[in-house]
Coordinates of C-alpha atoms and ligand atoms in Angstrom, one line a residue:
X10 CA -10.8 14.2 6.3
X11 CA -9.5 17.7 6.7
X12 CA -7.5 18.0 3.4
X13 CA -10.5 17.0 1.5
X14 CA -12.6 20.1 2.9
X15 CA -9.8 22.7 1.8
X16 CA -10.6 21.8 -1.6
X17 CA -13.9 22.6 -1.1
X18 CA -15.3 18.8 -1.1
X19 CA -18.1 17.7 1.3
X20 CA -15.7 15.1 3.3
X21 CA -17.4 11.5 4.8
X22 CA -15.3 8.8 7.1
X23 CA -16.3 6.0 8.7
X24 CA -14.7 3.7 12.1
X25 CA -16.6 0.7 9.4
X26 CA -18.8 -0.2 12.6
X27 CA -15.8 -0.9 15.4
X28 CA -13.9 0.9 17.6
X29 CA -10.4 0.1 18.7
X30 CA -6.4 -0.3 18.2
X31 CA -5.2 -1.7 14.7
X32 CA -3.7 -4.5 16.6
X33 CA -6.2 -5.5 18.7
X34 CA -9.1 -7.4 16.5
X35 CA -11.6 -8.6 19.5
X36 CA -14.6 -6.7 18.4
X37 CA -14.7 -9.7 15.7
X38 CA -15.0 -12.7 17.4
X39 CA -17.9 -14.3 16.8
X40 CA -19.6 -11.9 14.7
X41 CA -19.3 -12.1 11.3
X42 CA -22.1 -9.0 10.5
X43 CA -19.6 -7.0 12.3
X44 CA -17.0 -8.2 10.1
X45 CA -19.1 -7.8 7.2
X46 CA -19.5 -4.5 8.5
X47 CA -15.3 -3.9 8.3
X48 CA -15.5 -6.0 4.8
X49 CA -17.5 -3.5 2.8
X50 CA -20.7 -2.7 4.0
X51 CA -20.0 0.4 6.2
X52 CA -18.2 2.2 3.9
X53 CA -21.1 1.2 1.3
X54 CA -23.5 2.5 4.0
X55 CA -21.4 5.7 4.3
X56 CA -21.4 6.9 1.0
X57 CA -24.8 6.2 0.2
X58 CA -25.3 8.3 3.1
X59 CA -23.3 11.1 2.5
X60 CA -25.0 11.3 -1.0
X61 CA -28.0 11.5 0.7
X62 CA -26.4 14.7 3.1
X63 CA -25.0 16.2 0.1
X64 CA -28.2 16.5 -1.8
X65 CA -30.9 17.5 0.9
X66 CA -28.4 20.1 2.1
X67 CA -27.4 21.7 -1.5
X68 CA -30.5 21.1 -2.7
X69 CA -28.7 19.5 -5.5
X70 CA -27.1 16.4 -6.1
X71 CA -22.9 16.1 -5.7
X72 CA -22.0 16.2 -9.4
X73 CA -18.9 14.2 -8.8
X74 CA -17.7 11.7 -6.1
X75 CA -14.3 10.5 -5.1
X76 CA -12.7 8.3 -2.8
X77 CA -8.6 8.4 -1.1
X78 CA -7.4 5.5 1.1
X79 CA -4.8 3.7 1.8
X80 CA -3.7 0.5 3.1
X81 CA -6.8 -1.0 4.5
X82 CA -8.0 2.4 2.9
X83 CA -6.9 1.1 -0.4
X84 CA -8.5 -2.0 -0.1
X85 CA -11.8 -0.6 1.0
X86 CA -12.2 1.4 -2.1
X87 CA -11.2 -1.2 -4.3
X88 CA -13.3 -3.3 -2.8
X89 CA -16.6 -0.5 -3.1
X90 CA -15.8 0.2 -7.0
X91 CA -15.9 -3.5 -7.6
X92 CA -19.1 -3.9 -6.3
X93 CA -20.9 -1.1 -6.6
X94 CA -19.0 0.8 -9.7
X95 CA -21.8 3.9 -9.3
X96 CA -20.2 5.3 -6.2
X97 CA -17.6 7.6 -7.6
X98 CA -16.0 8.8 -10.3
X99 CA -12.5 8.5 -9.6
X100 CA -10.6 6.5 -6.9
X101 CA -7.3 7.4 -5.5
X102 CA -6.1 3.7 -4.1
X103 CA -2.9 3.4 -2.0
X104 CA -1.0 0.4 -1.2
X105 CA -4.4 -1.8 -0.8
X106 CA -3.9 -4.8 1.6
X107 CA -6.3 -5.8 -1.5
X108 CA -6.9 -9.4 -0.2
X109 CA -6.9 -10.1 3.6
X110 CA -7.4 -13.6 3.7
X111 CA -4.1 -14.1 1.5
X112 CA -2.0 -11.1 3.5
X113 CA -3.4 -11.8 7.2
X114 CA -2.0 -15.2 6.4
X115 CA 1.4 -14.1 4.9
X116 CA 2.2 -12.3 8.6
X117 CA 2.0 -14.9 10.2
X118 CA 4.5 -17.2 8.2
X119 CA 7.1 -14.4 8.0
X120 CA 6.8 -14.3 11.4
X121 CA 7.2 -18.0 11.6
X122 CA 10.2 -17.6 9.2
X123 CA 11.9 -16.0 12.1
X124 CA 10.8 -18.0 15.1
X125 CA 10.9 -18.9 17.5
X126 CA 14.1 -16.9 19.3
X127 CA 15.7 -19.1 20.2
X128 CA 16.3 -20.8 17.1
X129 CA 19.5 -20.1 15.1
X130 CA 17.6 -18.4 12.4
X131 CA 16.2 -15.8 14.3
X132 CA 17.0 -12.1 13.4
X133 CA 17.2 -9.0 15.7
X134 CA 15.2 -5.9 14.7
X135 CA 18.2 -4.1 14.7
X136 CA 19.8 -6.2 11.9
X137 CA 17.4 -4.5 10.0
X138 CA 19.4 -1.5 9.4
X139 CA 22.4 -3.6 8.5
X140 CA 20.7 -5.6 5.9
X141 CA 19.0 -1.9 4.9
X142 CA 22.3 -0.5 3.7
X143 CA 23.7 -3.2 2.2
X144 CA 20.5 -4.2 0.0
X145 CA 21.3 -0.5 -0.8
X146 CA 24.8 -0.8 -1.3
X147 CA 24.0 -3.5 -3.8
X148 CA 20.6 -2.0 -5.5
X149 CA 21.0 1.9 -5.6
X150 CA 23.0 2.0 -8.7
X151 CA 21.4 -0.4 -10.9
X152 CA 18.6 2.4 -11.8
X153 CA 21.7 4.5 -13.5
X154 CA 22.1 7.2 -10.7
X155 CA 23.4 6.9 -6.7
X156 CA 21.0 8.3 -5.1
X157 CA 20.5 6.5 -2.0
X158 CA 16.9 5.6 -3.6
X159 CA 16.1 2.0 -5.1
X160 CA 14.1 2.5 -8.5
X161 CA 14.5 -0.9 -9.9
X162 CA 14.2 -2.9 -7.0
X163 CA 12.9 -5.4 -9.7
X164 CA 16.2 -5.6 -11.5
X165 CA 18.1 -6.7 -7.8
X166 CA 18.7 -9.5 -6.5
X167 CA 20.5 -9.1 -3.0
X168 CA 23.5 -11.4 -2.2
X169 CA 23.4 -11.1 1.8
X170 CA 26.4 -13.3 1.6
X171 CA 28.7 -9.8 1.7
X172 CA 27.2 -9.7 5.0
X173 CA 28.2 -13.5 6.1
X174 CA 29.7 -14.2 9.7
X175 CA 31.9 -16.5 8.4
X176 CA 33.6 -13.5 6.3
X177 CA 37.0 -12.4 7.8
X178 CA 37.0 -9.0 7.7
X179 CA 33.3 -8.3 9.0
X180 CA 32.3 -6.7 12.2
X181 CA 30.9 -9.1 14.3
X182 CA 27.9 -7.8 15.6
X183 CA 26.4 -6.7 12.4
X184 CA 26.6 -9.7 10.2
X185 CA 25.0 -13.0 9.5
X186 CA 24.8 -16.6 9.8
X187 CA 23.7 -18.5 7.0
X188 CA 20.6 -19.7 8.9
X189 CA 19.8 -15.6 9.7
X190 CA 20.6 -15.5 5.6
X191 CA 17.8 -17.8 4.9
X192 CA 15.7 -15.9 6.7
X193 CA 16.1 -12.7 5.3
X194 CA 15.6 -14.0 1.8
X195 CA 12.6 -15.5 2.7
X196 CA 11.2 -12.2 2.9
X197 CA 12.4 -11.0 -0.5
X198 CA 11.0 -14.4 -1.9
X199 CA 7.2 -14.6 -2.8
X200 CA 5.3 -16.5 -0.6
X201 CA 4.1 -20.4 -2.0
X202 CA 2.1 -23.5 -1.5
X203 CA 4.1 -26.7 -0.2
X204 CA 3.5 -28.1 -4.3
X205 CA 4.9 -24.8 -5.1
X206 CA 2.0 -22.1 -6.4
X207 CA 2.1 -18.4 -6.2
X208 CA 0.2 -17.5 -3.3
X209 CA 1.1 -13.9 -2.2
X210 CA 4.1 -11.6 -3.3
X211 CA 7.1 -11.0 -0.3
X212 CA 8.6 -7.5 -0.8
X213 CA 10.9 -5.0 -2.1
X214 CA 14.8 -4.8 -1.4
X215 CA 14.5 -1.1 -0.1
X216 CA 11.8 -1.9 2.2
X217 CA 14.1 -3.8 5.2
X218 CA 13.7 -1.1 7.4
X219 CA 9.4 -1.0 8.1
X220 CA 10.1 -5.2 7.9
X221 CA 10.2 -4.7 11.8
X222 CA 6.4 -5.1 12.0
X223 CA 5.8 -8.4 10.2
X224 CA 9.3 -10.4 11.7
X225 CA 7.5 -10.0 14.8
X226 CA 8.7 -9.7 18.3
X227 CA 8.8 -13.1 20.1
X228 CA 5.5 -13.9 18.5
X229 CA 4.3 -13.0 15.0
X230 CA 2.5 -9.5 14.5
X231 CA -0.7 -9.1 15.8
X232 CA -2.2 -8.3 12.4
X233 CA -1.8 -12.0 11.4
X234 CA -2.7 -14.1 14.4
X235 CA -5.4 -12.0 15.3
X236 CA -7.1 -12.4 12.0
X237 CA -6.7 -16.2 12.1
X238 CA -7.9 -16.1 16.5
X239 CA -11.1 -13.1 16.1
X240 CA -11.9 -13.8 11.9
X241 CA -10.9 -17.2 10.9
X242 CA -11.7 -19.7 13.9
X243 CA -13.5 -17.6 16.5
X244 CA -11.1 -19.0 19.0
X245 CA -9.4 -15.9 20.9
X246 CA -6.8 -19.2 22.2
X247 CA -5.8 -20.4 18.6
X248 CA -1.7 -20.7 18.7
X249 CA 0.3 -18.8 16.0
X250 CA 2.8 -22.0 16.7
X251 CA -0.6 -24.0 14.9
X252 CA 0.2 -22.0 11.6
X253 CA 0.5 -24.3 8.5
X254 CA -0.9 -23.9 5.0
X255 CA -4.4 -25.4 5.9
X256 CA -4.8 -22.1 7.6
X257 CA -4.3 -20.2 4.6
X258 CA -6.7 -22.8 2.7
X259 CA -9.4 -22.4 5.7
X260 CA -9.4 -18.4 5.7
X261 CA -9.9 -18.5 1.9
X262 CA -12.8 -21.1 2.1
X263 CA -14.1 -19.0 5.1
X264 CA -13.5 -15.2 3.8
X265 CA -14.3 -13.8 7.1
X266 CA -16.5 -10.5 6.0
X267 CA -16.5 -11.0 2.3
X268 CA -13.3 -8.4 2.5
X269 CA -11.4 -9.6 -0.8
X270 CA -11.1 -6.9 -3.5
X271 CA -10.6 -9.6 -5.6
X272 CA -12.4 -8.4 -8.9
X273 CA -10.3 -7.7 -12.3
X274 CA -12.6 -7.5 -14.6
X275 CA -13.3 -3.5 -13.9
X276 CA -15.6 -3.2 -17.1
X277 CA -18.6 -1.6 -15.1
X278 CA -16.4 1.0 -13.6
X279 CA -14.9 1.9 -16.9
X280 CA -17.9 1.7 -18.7
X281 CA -19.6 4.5 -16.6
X282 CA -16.7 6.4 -17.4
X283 CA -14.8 6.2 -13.8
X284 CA -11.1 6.6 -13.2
X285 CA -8.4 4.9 -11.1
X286 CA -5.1 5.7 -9.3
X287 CA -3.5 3.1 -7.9
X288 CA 0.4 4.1 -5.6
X289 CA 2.4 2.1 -3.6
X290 CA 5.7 2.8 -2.2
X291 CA 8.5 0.2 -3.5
X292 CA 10.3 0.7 0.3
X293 CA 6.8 -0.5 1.4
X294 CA 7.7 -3.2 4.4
X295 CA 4.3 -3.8 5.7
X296 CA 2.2 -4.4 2.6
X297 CA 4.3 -5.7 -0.4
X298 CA 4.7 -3.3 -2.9
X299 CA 4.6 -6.5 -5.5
X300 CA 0.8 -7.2 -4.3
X301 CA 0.1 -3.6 -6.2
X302 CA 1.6 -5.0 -9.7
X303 CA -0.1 -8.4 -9.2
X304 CA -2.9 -6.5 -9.2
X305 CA -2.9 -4.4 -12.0
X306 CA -1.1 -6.8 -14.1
X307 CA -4.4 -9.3 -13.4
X308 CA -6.5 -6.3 -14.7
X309 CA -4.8 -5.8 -17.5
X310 CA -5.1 -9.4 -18.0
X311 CA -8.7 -9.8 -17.5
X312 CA -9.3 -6.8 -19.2
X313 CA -7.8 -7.7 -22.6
X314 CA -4.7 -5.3 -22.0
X315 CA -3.4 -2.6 -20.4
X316 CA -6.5 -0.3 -18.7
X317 CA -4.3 3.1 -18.7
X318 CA -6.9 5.1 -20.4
X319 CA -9.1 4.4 -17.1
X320 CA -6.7 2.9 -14.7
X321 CA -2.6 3.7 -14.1
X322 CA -0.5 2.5 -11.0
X323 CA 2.3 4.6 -10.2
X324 CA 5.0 2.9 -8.1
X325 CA 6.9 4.8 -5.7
X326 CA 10.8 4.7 -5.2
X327 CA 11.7 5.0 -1.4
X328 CA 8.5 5.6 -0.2
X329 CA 7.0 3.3 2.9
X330 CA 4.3 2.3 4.1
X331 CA 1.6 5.4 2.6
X332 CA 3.6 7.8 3.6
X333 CA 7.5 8.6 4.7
X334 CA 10.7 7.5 3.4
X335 CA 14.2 6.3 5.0
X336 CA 16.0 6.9 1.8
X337 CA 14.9 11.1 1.9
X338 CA 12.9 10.1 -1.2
X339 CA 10.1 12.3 -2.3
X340 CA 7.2 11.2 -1.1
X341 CA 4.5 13.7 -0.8
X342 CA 2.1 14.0 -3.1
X343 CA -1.1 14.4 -1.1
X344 CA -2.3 10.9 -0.7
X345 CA -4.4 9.7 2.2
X346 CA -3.4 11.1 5.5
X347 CA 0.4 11.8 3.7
X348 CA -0.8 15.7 5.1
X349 CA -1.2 14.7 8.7
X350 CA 2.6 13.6 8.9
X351 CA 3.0 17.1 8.3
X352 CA 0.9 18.4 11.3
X353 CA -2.6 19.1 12.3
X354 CA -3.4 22.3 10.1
X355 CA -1.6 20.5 6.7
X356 CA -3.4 20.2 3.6
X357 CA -2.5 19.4 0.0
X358 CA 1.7 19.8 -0.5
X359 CA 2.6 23.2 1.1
X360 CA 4.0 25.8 -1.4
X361 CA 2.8 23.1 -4.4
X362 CA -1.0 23.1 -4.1
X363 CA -2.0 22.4 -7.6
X364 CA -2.6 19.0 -9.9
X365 CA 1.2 18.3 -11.2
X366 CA 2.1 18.0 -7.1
X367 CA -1.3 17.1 -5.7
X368 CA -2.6 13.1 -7.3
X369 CA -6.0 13.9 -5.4
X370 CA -6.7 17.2 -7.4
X371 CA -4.7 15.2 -10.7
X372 CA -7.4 12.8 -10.7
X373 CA -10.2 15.4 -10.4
X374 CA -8.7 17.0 -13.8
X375 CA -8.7 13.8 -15.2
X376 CA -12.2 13.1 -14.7
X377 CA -13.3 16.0 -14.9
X378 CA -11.3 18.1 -17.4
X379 CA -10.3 14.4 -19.6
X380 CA -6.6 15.3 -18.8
X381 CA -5.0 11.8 -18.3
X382 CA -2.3 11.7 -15.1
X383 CA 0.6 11.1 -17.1
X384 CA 3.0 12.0 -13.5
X385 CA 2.9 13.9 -10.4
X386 CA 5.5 15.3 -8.9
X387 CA 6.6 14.3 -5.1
X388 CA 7.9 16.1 -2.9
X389 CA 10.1 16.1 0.5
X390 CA 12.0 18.7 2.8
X391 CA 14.8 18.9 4.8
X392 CA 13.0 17.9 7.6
X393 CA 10.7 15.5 6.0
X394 CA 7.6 16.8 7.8
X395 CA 8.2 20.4 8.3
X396 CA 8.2 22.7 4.9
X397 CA 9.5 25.2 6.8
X398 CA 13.2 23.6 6.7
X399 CA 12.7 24.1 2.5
X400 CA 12.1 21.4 -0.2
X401 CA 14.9 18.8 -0.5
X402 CA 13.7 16.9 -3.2
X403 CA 11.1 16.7 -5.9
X404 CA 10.9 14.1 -8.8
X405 CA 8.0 12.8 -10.8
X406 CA 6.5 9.2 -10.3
X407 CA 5.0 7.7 -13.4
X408 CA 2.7 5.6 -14.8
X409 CA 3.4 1.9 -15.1
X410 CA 5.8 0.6 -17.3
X411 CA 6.8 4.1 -17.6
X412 CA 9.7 5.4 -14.8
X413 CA 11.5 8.3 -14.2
X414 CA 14.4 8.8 -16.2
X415 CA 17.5 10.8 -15.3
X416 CA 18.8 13.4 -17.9
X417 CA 22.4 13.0 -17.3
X418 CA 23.2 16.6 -16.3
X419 CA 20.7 18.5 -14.1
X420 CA 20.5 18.4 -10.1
X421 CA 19.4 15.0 -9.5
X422 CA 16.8 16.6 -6.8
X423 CA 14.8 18.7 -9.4
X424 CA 12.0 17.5 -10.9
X425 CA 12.6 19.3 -14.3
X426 CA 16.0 16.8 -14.3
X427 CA 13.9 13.9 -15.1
X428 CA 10.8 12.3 -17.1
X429 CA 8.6 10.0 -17.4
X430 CA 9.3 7.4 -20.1
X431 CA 7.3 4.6 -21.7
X432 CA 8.2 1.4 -23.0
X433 CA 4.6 0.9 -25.0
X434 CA 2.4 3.6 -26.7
X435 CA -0.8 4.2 -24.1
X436 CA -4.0 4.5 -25.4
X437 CA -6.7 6.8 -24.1
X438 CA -10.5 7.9 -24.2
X439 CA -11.9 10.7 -24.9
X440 CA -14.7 11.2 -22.2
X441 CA -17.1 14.0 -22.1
X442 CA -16.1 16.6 -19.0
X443 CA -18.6 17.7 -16.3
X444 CA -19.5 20.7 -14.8
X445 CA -18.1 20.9 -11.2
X446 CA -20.6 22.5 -8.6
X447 CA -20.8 20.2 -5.3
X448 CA -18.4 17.4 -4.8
X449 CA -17.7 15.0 -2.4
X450 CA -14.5 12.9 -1.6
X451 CA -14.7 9.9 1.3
X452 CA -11.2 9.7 2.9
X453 CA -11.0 6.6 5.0
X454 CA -7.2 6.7 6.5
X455 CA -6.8 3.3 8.0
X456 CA -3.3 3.3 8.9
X457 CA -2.9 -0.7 8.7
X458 CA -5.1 -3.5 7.6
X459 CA -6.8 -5.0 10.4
Ligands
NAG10 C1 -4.4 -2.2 21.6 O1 -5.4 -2.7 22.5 C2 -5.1 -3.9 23.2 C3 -6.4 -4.3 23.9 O2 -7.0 -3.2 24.5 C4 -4.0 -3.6 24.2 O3 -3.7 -4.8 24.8 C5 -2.8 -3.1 23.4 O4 -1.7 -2.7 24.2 C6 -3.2 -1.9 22.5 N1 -2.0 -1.6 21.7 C7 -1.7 -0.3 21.5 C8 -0.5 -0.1 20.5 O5 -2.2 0.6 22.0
NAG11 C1 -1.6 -28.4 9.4 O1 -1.7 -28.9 10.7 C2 -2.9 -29.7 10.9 C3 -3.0 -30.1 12.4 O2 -1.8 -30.6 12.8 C4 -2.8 -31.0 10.0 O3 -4.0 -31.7 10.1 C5 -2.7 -30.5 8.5 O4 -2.5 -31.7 7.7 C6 -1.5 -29.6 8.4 N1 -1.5 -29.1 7.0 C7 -0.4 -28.9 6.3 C8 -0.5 -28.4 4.9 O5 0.7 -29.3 6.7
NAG12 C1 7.8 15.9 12.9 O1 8.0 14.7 13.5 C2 8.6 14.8 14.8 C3 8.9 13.4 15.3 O2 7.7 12.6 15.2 C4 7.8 15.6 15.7 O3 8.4 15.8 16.9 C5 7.6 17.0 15.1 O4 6.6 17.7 15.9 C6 7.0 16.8 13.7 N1 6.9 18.1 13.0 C7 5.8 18.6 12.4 C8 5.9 19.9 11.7 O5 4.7 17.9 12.5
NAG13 C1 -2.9 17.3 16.5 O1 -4.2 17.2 17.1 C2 -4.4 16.2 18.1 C3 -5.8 16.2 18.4 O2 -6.3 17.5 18.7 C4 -3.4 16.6 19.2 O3 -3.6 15.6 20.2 C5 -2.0 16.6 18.8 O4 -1.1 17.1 19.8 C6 -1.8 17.6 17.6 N1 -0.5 17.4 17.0 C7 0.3 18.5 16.7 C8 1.6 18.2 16.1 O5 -0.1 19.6 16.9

């Protein structure tokens, strides 16, 4: 909540009605209002609330209202401006675990892709690494500069073959057998129905490292069998082994606490003039950076075309989970809880506090001044959380289809060096701007999705 306060907004959270670990999901068994609670209707609660604050103690209503999250944060205000498109006026969404009932399933067959231990296809976690640098070895290039950053993981398929066992000149404790092989590409794959249908998307090459979550340990992660035990079947004994696709099929029927942001047709929001941006990091290994495109390409599809004059994603090369990169990739750009990696008394980016470097005070122009985010510039240092070392790297992320485009001679680690290019011409609204007096921003930093 802090950042939000040095900007001079009026700053709500909420716990969403529970209290504990992100792995441990008890407090739901058996209790679906408290679920509901976690769903939507405590953050709903919260900012009808803070409204309420905001206007008895300024005497004056909150002229604009904003939301950051990410994650679970993401989803939540996805979820709110789909339902009730009134709250704010512009919505800063991060890599939104946007439909539980379809992710919280997905854990728990990756997992199941690499169990049980015993089995011949298992992987180690510290294969991870290995299969890291090599999907890097393979990928880095094919975005036109070597950079030790993937930005068109899209354009890569990985041949893990180059790391095969049976290959005579490998080093035997950091290679594969073809059953470990399989496994791996599972998790590049997207994730389908036994006849075949899309279900969910499976992720990035780039994002091996953070995989080390959802492969599990000798069990699947806790984020996907403890949604099916405390949400789906109220059953705190329910096996992980039991996982099939009739679980999925059961926690869609089911949709323990109404959680799915699941809405494209946006026309409400748009309508009363609010704005979207949507981020995701493309080295994101916990929630699939694909689920962030599937997203915005069903709003563009339900909305009769691209929604970039209310509504732009900007993908993130070598950025994890929210926040963080392997790679060194620039990665700050003041996004939910992105300052708290940098310490306690953090706020905005430090030395770049303004709206080319700061996507929280870009949307605010851009609702309230009508000046469109066309990029932002992100940022990292030489020790990634301590500006103090000096800045490393900065390069602009840009709008979907748009990317960043090398100009062939500056430093490759200065933002002026590259732009943002489109494929397609964007078109835009002209919306009236307000007057800024009292403002309020509700920051929910969820760190994972349970
Ligand atoms: C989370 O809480 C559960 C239940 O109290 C506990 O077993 C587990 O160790 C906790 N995990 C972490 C990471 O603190
Ligand atoms: C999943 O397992 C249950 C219980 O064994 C079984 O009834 C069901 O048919 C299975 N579903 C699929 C899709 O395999
Ligand atoms: C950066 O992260 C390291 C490792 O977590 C920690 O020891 C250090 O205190 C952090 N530095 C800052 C400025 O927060
Ligand atoms: C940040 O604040 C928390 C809570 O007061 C404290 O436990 C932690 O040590 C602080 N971290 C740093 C890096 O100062």
């Amino acid at each position: 909540m802090a950042p939000g306060t040095h900007h001079g907004f009026a700053t709500v959270s909420t716990d969403t009605g529970h209290n504990s670990n992100s792995t441990d999901l008890a407090w739901a068994l058996g209790n679906e209002e408290m679920r509901i609670d976690w769903g939507w209707r405590a953050l709903h609660g919260s900012v009808v609330l803070a409204k309420k604050l905001v206007g008895a103690y300024y005497e004056k209503e909150a002229d604009h209202s904003y939301y950051s999250g990410c994650s679970t944060g993401g989803r939540q205000g996805l979820r709110e401006l789909q339902q009730f498109p009134d709250s704010f006026d512009g919505a800063l969404i991060g890599a939104p675990a946007w439909d539980p009932t379809l992710m919280n399933s997905y854990v728990t067959q990756v997992g199941l892709y690499n169990l049980p231990v015993e089995d011949p296809r298992h992987v180690e976690k510290d294969m991870l690494e290995v299969v890291a640098a090599e999907a890097l070895r393979q990928c880095d290039g094919l975005d036109g500069v070597q950079d030790n950053i993937i930005s068109a993981p899209g354009d890569c398929k990985v041949d893990l073959t180059a790391l095969s066992c049976d290959r005579p000149d490998i080093v035997k404790d950091k290679c594969l057998t073809e059953p470990q092989i399989e496994t791996m590409n599972k998790l590049y794959e997207d994730y389908r129905s036994p006849t075949g249908e899309f279900v969910w998307t499976g992720y990035e090459p780039g994002s091996e490292i953070q995989w080390s979550t959802v492969i599990g340990s000798d069990k699947p992660s806790a984020f996907g069998y403890g949604f099916q035990r405390y949400f789906v079947y109220d059953d705190p004994e329910w096996q992980w082994q039991d996982y099939n696709f009739s679980v999925l099929e059961d926690t869609v029927k089911k949709d323990p606490g109404q959680s799915r942001a699941a809405k494209y047709d946006l026309s409400d929001f748009k309508g009363r003039g609010g704005k979207i941006l949507l981020y995701h990091g493309m080295a994101d290994g916990l929630v699939p950076t694909r689920a962030s495109a599937l997203y915005y390409d069903r709003v563009t599809d339900a909305m009769g075309g691209p929604p970039t004059d209310f509504f732009r994603y900007f993908p993130v090369p070598g950025m994890q989970h929210c926040a963080s990169s392997a790679v060194s990739a620039p990665w700050h750009f003041a996004a939910a809880f992105q300052a708290s990696v940098m310490g306690n008394d953090t706020w905005s980016v430090p030395g770049f506090k303004d709206a080319h470097h700061d996507i929280l005070l870009a949307l605010v122009d851009w609702v309230e001044k009508d000046t469109p985010v066309d990029s932002v510039i992100a940022t990292t240092w030489n020790t990634a959380n301590d500006s103090s070392t000096g800045v490393l790297r900065q390069r602009p992320v840009c709008p979907f289809p748009q990317q960043a485009v090398y100009d062939g001679k500056g430093n490759v680690d200065e933002a002026a060096s590259w732009q943002c290019r489109e494929e397609g011409a964007s078109s835009r609204l002209g919306l009236p701007s307000g007057l800024v007096v009292g403002v309020i921003v509700v920051i929910t930093s969820l760190m994972l999705w349970a």
